[in-house]
PDB file of C-alpha atoms in Angstrom:
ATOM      1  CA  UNK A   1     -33.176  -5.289 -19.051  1.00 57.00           C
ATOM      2  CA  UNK A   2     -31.799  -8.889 -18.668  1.00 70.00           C
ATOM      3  CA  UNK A   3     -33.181 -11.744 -20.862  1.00 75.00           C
ATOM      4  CA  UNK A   4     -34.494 -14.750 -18.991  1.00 83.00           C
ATOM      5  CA  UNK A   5     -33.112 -18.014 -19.934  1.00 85.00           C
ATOM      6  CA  UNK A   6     -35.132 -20.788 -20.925  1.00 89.00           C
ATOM      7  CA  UNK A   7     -33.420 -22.904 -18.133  1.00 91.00           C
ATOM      8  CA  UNK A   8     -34.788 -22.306 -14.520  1.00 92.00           C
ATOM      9  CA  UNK A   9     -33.173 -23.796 -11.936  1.00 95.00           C
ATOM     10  CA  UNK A  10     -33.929 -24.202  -8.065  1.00 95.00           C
ATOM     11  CA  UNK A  11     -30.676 -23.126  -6.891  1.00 97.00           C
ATOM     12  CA  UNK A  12     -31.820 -20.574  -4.114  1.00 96.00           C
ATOM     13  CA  UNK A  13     -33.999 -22.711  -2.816  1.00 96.00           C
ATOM     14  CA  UNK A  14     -31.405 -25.774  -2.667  1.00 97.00           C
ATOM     15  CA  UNK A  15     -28.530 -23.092  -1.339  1.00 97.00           C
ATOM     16  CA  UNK A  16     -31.230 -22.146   1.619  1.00 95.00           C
ATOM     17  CA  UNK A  17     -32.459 -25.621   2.074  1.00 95.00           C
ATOM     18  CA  UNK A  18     -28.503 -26.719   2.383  1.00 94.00           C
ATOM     19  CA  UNK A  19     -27.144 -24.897   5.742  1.00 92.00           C
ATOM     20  CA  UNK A  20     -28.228 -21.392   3.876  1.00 94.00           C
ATOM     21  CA  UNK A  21     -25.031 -22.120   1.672  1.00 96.00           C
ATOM     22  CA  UNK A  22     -23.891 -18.829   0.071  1.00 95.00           C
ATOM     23  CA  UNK A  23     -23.329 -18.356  -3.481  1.00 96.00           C
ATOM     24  CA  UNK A  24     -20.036 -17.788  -2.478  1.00 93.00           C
ATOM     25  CA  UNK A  25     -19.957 -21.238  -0.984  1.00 94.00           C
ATOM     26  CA  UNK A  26     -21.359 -23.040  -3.830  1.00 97.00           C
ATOM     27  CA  UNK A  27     -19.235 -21.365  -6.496  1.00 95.00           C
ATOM     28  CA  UNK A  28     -15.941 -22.563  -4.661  1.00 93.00           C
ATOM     29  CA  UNK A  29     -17.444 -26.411  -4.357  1.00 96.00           C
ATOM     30  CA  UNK A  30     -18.543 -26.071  -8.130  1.00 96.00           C
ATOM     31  CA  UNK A  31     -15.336 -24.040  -9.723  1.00 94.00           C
ATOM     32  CA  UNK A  32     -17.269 -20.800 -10.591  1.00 95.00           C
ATOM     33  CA  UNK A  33     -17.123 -17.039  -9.346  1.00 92.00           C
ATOM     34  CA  UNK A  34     -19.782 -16.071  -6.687  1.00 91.00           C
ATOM     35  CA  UNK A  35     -21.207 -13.929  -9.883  1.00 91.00           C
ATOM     36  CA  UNK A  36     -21.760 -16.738 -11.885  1.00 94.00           C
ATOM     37  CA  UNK A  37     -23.812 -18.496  -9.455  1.00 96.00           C
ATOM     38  CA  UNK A  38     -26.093 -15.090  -9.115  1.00 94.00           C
ATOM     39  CA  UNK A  39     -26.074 -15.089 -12.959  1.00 94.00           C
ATOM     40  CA  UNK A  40     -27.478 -18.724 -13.111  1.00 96.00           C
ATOM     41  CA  UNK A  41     -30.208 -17.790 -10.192  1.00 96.00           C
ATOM     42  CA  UNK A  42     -31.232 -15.200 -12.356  1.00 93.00           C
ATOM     43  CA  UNK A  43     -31.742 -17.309 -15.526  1.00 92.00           C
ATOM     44  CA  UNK A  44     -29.045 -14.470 -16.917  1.00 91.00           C
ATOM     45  CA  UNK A  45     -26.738 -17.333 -17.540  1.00 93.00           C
ATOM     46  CA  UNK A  46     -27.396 -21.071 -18.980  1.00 93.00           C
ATOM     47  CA  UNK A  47     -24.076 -23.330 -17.085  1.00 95.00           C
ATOM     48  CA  UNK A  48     -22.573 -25.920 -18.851  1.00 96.00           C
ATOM     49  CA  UNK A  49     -23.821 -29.474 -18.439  1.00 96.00           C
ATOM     50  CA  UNK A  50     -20.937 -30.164 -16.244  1.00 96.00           C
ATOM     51  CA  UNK A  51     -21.352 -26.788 -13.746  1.00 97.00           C
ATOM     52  CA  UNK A  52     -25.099 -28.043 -13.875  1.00 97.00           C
ATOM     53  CA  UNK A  53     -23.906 -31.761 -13.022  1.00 97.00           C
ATOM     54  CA  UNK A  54     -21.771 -30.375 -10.162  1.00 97.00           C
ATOM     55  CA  UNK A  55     -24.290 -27.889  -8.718  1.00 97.00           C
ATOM     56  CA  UNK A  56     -26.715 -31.201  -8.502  1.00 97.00           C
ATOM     57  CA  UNK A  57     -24.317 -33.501  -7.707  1.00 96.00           C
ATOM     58  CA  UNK A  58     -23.720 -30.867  -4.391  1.00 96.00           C
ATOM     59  CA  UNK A  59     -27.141 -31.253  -3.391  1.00 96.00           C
ATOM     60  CA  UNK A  60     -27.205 -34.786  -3.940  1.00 95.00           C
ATOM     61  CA  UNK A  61     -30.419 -34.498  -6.470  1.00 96.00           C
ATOM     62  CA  UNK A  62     -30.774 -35.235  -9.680  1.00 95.00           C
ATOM     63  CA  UNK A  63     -30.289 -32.655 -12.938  1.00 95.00           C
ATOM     64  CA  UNK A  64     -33.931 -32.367 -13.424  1.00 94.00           C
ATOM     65  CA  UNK A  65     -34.387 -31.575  -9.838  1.00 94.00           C
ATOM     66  CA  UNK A  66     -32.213 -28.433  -9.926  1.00 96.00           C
ATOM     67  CA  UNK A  67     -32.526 -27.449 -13.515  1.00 96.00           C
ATOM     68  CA  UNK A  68     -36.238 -27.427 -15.776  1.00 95.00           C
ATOM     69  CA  UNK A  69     -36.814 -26.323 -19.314  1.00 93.00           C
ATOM     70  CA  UNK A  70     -39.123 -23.084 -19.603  1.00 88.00           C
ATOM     71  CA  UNK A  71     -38.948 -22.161 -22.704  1.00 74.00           C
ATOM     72  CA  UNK A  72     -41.188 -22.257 -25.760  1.00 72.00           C
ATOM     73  CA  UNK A  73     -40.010 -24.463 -28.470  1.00 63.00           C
TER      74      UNK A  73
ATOM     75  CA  UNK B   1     -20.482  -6.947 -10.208  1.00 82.00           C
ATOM     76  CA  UNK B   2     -18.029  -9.264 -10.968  1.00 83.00           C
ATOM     77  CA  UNK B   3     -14.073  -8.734 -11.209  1.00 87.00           C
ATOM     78  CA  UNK B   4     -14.023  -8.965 -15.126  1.00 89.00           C
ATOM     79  CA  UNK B   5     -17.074  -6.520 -15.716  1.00 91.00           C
ATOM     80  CA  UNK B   6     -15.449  -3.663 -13.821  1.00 92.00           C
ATOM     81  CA  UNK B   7     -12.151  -4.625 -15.188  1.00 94.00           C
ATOM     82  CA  UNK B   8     -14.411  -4.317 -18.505  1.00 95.00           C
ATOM     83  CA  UNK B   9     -15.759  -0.880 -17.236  1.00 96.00           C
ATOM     84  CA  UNK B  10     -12.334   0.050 -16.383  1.00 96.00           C
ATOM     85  CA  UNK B  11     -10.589  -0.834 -19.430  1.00 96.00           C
ATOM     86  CA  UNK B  12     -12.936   0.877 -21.710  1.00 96.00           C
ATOM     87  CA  UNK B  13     -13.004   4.235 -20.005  1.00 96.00           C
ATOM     88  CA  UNK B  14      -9.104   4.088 -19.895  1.00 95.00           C
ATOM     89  CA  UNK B  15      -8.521   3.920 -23.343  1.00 96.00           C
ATOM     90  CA  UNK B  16     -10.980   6.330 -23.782  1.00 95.00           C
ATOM     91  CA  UNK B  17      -8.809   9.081 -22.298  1.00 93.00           C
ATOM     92  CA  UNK B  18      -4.954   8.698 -24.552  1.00 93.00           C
ATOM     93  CA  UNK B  19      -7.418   8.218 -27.966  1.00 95.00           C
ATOM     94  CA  UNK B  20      -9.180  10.734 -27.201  1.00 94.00           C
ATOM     95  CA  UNK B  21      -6.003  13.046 -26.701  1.00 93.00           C
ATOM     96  CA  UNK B  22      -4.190  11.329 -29.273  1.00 94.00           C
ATOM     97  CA  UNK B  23      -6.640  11.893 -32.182  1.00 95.00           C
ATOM     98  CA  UNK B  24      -7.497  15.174 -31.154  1.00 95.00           C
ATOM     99  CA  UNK B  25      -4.325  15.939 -31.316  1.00 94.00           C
ATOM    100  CA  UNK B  26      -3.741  14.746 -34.763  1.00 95.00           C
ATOM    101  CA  UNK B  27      -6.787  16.273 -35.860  1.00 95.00           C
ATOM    102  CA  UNK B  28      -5.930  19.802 -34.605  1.00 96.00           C
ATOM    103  CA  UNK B  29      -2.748  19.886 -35.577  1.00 94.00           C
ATOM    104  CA  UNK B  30      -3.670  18.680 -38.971  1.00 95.00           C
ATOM    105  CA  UNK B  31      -6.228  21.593 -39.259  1.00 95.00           C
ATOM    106  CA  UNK B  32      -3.579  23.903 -38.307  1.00 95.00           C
ATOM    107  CA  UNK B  33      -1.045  23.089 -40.954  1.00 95.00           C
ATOM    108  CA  UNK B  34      -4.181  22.160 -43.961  1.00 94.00           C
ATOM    109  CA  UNK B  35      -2.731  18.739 -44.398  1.00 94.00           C
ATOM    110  CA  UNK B  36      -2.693  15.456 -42.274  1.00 94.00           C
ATOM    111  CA  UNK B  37       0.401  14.750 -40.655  1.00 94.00           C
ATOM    112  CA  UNK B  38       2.345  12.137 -40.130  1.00 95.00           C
ATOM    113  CA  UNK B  39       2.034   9.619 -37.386  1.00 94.00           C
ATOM    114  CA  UNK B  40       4.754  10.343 -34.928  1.00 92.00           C
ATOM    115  CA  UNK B  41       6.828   7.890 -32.627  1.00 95.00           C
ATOM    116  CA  UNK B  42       6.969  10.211 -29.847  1.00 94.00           C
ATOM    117  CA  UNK B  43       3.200  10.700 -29.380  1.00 93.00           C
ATOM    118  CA  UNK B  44       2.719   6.964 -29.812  1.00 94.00           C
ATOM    119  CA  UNK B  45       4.825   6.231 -27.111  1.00 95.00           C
ATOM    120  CA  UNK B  46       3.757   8.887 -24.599  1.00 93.00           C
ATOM    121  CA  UNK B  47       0.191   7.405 -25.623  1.00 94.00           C
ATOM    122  CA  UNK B  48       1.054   4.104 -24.668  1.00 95.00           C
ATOM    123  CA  UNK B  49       2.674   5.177 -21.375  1.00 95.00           C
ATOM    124  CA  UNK B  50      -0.410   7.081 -20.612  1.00 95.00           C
ATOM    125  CA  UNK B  51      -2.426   3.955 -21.531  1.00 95.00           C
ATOM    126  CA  UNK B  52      -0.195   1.013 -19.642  1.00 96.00           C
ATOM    127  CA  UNK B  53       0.219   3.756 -16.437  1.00 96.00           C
ATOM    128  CA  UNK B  54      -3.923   4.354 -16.368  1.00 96.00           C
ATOM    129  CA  UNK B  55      -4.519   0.805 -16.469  1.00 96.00           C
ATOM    130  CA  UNK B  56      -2.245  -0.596 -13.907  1.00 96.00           C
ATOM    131  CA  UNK B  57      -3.392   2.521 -11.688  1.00 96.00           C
ATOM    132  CA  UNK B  58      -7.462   1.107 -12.470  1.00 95.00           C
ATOM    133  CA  UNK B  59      -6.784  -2.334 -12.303  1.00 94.00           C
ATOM    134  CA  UNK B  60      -5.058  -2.303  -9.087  1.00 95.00           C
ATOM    135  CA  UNK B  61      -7.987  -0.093  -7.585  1.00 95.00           C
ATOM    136  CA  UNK B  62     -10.633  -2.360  -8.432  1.00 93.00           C
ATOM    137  CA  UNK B  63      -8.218  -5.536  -7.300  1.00 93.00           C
ATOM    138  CA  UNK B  64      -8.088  -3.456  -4.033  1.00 93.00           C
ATOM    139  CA  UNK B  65     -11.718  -2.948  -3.525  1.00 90.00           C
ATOM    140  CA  UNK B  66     -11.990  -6.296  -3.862  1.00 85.00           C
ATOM    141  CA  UNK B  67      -8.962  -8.778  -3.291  1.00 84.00           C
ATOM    142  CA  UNK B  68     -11.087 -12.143  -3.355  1.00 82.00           C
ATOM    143  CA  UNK B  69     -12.651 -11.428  -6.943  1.00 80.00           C
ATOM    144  CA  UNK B  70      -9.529 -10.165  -8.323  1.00 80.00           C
ATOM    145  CA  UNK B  71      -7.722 -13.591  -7.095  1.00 82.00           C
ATOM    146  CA  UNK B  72     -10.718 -16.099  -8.332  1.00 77.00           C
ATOM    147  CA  UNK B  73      -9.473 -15.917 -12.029  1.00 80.00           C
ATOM    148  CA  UNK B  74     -11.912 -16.546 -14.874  1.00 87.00           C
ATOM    149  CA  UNK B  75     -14.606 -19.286 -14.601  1.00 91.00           C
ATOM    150  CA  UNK B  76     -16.541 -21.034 -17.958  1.00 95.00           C
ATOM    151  CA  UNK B  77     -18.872 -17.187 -18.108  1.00 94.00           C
ATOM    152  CA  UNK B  78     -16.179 -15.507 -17.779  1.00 94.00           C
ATOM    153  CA  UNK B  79     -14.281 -17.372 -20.566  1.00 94.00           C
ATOM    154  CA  UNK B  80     -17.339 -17.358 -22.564  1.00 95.00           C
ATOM    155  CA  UNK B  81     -17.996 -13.913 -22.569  1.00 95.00           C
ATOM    156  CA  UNK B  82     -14.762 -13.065 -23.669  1.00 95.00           C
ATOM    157  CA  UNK B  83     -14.776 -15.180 -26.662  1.00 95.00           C
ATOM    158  CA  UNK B  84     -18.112 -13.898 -27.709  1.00 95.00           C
ATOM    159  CA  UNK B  85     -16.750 -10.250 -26.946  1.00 96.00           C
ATOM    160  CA  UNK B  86     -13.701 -10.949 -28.941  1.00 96.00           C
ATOM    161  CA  UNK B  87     -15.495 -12.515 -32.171  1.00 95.00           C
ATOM    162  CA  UNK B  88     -17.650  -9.429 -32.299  1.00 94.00           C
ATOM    163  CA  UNK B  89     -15.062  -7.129 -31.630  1.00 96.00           C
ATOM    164  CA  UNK B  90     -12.407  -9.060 -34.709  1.00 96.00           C
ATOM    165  CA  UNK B  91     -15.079  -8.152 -37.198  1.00 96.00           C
ATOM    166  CA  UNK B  92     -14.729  -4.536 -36.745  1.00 96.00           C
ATOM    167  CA  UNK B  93     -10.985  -4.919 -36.494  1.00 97.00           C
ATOM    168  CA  UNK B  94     -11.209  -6.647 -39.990  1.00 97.00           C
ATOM    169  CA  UNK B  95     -13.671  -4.529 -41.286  1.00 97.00           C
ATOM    170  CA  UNK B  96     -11.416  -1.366 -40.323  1.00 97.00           C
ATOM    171  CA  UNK B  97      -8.580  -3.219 -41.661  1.00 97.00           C
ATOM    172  CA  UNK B  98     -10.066  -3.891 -45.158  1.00 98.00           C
ATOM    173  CA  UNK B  99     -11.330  -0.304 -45.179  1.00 97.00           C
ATOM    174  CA  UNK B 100      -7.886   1.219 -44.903  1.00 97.00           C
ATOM    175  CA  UNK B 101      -5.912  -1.068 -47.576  1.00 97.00           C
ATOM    176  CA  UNK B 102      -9.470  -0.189 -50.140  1.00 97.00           C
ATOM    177  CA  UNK B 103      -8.286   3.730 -49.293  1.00 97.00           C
ATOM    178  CA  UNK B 104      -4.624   2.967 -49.448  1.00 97.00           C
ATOM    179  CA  UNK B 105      -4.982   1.352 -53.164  1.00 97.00           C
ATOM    180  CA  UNK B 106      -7.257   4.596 -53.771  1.00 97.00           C
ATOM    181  CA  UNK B 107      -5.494   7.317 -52.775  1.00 96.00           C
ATOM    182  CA  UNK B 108      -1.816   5.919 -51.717  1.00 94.00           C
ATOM    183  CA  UNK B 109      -1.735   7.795 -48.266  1.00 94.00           C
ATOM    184  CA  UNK B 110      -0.051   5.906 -45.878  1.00 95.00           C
ATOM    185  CA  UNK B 111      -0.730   8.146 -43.085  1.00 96.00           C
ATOM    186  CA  UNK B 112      -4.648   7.923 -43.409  1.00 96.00           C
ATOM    187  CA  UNK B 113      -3.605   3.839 -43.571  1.00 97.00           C
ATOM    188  CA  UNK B 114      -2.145   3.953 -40.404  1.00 97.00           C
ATOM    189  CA  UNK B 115      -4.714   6.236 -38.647  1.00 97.00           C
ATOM    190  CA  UNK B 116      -7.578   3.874 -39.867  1.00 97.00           C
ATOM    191  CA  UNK B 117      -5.728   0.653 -39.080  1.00 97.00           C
ATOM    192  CA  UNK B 118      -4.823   2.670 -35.664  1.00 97.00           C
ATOM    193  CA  UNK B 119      -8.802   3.878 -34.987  1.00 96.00           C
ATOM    194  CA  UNK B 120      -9.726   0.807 -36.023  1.00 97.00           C
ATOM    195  CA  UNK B 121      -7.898  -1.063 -33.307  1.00 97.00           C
ATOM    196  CA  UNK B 122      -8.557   1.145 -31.016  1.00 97.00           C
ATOM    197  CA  UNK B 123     -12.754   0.711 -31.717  1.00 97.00           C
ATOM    198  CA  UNK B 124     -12.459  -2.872 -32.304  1.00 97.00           C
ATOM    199  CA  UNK B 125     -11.003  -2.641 -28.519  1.00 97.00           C
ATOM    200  CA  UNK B 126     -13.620  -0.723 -26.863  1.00 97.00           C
ATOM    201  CA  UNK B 127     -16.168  -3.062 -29.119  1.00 97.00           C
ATOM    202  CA  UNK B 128     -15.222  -5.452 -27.244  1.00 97.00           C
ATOM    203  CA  UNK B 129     -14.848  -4.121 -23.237  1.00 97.00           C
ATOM    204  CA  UNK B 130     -18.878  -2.189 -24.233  1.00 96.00           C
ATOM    205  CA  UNK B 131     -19.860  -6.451 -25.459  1.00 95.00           C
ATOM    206  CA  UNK B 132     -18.680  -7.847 -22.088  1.00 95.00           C
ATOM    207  CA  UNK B 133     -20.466  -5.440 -19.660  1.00 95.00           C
ATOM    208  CA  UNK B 134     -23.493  -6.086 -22.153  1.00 94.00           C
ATOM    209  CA  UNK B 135     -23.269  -9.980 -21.544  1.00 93.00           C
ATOM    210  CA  UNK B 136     -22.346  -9.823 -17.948  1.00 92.00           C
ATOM    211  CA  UNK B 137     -25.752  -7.690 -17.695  1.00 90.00           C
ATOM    212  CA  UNK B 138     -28.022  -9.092 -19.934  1.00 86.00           C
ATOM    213  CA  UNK B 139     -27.055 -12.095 -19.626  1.00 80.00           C
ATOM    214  CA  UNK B 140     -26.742 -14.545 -22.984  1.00 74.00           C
TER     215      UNK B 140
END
């Protein structure tokens, strides 16, 4: 069973919202493998601040508009 | 499934397969003879033929099934992953490695050093390849 993240992210929706942009798409215009991108969708992986800087910076959004703190502490 | 996981998945079922002929091996033929032999040269090479040939013949296959994957390279998970992998996987290789020079000062058999130094390798590896398919599907 995977472990959700405390960092969720609106990725999908921005992808779908962007042309329907594959994960595919977005990994070559951010330097990571179309896996990664399906890992960071799933909360199954946290990116570094500047994959998360990128992915925003794609969508031309802010961080806090792709990426929100869910966790406890 | 990324490239690295299956490489991961690959890896640690084809080391699986010389070990586990090369230890049985030394274990049988120890049995046989009521003592435990001596490492030999020739079965460590035919070991490591069997072991380079099985992984060029898996990692080709999975480059094959898919060429894209195989030609991204690692990203920052990827790298990530392998460090965490790897730190796990040098503790076992240490603690293996302390383990055989305590029995070597005990008992001053240099075979049994090299068989645990050799095992412990060989665990330390598959430590390792079972910790990456754990992160790539869990998650971290």
């Amino acid at each position: 069973m995977a472990k959700l993240l405390p960092i969720d992210n609106n990725v999908k929706e921005l992808r779908e919202r962007h042309n329907n942009m594959t994960q595919g798409q977005l990994g070559e215009l951010v330097g990571v493998t179309r896996q990664t991108v399906a890992a960071i969708e799933q909360r199954r992986y946290s990116p570094s601040l500047e994959t998360a800087f990128r992915i925003a910076r794609e969508f031309g959004v802010g961080l806090d508009d792709v990426f929100t703190w869910q966790g406890q502490n | 499934m990324s490239f690295n996981e299956k490489s991961a998945w690959v890896m640690f079922i084809v080391l699986l397969i010389p070990t586990g002929l090369y230890f049985s091996s030394v274990y049988y033929l120890s049995a046989a003879l009521g003592y435990l032999i001596e490492p030999s040269v020739p079965k460590l090479i035919m070991y490591t033929i069997i072991l380079v040939v099985l992984s060029i013949v898996g990692q080709t296959l999975i480059a094959l099934s898919s060429p894209k994957d195989a030609n991204a390279g690692s990203d920052e998970r990827d790298k990530i992953i392998e460090t965490k992998a790897g730190h796990w996987s040098g503790y076992v290789l240490g603690f293996g490695a302390v383990t055989g020079l305590i029995h070597y000062l005990a008992f001053n058999q240099g075979s049994m050093l090299f068989y645990i130094i050799f095992g412990s390798l060989i665990i330390s590896q598959l430590i390792e390849y079972l910790m990456q398919i754990m992160l790539y599907r869990r998650g971290y």
